[in-house]
Amino acid sequence: DMALALGMIHYILKHHLEDKKFLAEKTEGFAEFRKEIFTHGYDTEWAAKITGLAKEEIENLARLYALTPKAIIIGNA
């Protein structure tokens, strides 16, 4: 579910849990992506309304994902 992924990404970025080294070395356009996440308000409250999950569940999942050494979120529109 893209809403879940976006909510998790917002939480990870808001709490500075992203892998900065990986992003600097392996991605392009991240600053623009980050801006879009915050500009559109894809926070965990927004995601909770769409997914039916509790905000706290999304936050816990985001923390778990961010602190896992090797993980990936794949989504498409």
C-alpha atoms as a PDB file:
ATOM      1  CA  ASP A   1       0.000   0.000   0.000  1.00  0.00           C
ATOM      2  CA  MET A   2       1.564   3.248  -1.152  1.00  0.00           C
ATOM      3  CA  ALA A   3      -0.042   5.253   1.671  1.00  0.00           C
ATOM      4  CA  LEU A   4       1.671   3.009   4.215  1.00  0.00           C
ATOM      5  CA  ALA A   5       5.036   3.388   2.470  1.00  0.00           C
ATOM      6  CA  LEU A   6       4.698   7.175   2.246  1.00  0.00           C
ATOM      7  CA  GLY A   7       3.719   7.446   5.914  1.00  0.00           C
ATOM      8  CA  MET A   8       6.695   5.322   6.902  1.00  0.00           C
ATOM      9  CA  ILE A   9       9.041   7.372   4.738  1.00  0.00           C
ATOM     10  CA  HIS A  10       7.744  10.604   6.297  1.00  0.00           C
ATOM     11  CA  TYR A  11       8.354   9.224   9.788  1.00  0.00           C
ATOM     12  CA  ILE A  12      11.847   7.976   8.898  1.00  0.00           C
ATOM     13  CA  LEU A  13      12.832  11.320   7.391  1.00  0.00           C
ATOM     14  CA  LYS A  14      11.252  13.370  10.176  1.00  0.00           C
ATOM     15  CA  HIS A  15      13.246  11.424  12.765  1.00  0.00           C
ATOM     16  CA  HIS A  16      16.457  11.368  10.694  1.00  0.00           C
ATOM     17  CA  LEU A  17      16.533   7.567  10.528  1.00  0.00           C
ATOM     18  CA  GLU A  18      17.407   7.381   6.827  1.00  0.00           C
ATOM     19  CA  ASP A  19      20.705   5.903   5.638  1.00  0.00           C
ATOM     20  CA  LYS A  20      22.432   9.134   4.682  1.00  0.00           C
ATOM     21  CA  LYS A  21      25.527   7.421   3.264  1.00  0.00           C
ATOM     22  CA  PHE A  22      23.453   5.195   0.982  1.00  0.00           C
ATOM     23  CA  LEU A  23      21.328   8.115  -0.186  1.00  0.00           C
ATOM     24  CA  ALA A  24      24.383  10.250  -0.951  1.00  0.00           C
ATOM     25  CA  GLU A  25      26.175   7.486  -2.853  1.00  0.00           C
ATOM     26  CA  LYS A  26      23.363   5.605  -4.595  1.00  0.00           C
ATOM     27  CA  THR A  27      20.495   7.979  -5.343  1.00  0.00           C
ATOM     28  CA  GLU A  28      19.682  11.050  -7.388  1.00  0.00           C
ATOM     29  CA  GLY A  29      16.901  13.540  -6.734  1.00  0.00           C
ATOM     30  CA  PHE A  30      16.519  12.673  -3.070  1.00  0.00           C
ATOM     31  CA  ALA A  31      16.250  16.310  -1.944  1.00  0.00           C
ATOM     32  CA  GLU A  32      13.311  16.802  -4.289  1.00  0.00           C
ATOM     33  CA  PHE A  33      11.676  13.567  -3.123  1.00  0.00           C
ATOM     34  CA  ARG A  34      12.098  14.586   0.533  1.00  0.00           C
ATOM     35  CA  LYS A  35      10.523  17.962  -0.215  1.00  0.00           C
ATOM     36  CA  GLU A  36       7.520  16.273  -1.859  1.00  0.00           C
ATOM     37  CA  ILE A  37       6.995  13.985   1.149  1.00  0.00           C
ATOM     38  CA  PHE A  38       6.801  16.946   3.538  1.00  0.00           C
ATOM     39  CA  THR A  39       5.006  19.323   1.171  1.00  0.00           C
ATOM     40  CA  HIS A  40       2.129  16.913   0.652  1.00  0.00           C
ATOM     41  CA  GLY A  41       1.843  15.984   4.330  1.00  0.00           C
ATOM     42  CA  TYR A  42       2.273  12.227   3.952  1.00  0.00           C
ATOM     43  CA  ASP A  43       2.628  11.768   7.709  1.00  0.00           C
ATOM     44  CA  THR A  44       1.566   8.805   9.820  1.00  0.00           C
ATOM     45  CA  GLU A  45      -1.785  10.379  10.701  1.00  0.00           C
ATOM     46  CA  TRP A  46      -2.574  10.761   6.987  1.00  0.00           C
ATOM     47  CA  ALA A  47      -1.480   7.176   6.326  1.00  0.00           C
ATOM     48  CA  ALA A  48      -3.518   5.851   9.259  1.00  0.00           C
ATOM     49  CA  LYS A  49      -6.734   7.315   7.830  1.00  0.00           C
ATOM     50  CA  ILE A  50      -6.144   5.600   4.494  1.00  0.00           C
ATOM     51  CA  THR A  51      -4.749   2.261   5.657  1.00  0.00           C
ATOM     52  CA  GLY A  52      -6.919   1.682   8.721  1.00  0.00           C
ATOM     53  CA  LEU A  53      -3.797   1.038  10.800  1.00  0.00           C
ATOM     54  CA  ALA A  54      -3.135   2.957  13.985  1.00  0.00           C
ATOM     55  CA  LYS A  55      -0.639   5.806  13.696  1.00  0.00           C
ATOM     56  CA  GLU A  56       1.498   4.090  16.351  1.00  0.00           C
ATOM     57  CA  GLU A  57       1.578   0.856  14.342  1.00  0.00           C
ATOM     58  CA  ILE A  58       2.883   2.718  11.320  1.00  0.00           C
ATOM     59  CA  GLU A  59       5.488   4.506  13.438  1.00  0.00           C
ATOM     60  CA  ASN A  60       6.650   1.239  15.015  1.00  0.00           C
ATOM     61  CA  LEU A  61       6.895  -0.392  11.598  1.00  0.00           C
ATOM     62  CA  ALA A  62       8.827   2.608  10.224  1.00  0.00           C
ATOM     63  CA  ARG A  63      11.313   2.461  13.117  1.00  0.00           C
ATOM     64  CA  LEU A  64      11.746  -1.289  12.688  1.00  0.00           C
ATOM     65  CA  TYR A  65      12.272  -0.870   8.949  1.00  0.00           C
ATOM     66  CA  ALA A  66      14.736   2.012   9.368  1.00  0.00           C
ATOM     67  CA  LEU A  67      16.830   0.141  11.914  1.00  0.00           C
ATOM     68  CA  THR A  68      16.959  -3.096   9.880  1.00  0.00           C
ATOM     69  CA  PRO A  69      20.391  -3.357   8.227  1.00  0.00           C
ATOM     70  CA  LYS A  70      19.092  -4.393   4.779  1.00  0.00           C
ATOM     71  CA  ALA A  71      15.530  -3.531   3.771  1.00  0.00           C
ATOM     72  CA  ILE A  72      13.721  -1.952   0.827  1.00  0.00           C
ATOM     73  CA  ILE A  73      10.345  -0.345   0.116  1.00  0.00           C
ATOM     74  CA  ILE A  74       9.211  -0.811  -3.467  1.00  0.00           C
ATOM     75  CA  GLY A  75       6.136   0.968  -4.728  1.00  0.00           C
ATOM     76  CA  ASN A  76       4.508   2.179  -7.878  1.00  0.00           C
ATOM     77  CA  ALA A  77       1.655   4.470  -8.679  1.00  0.00           C
END
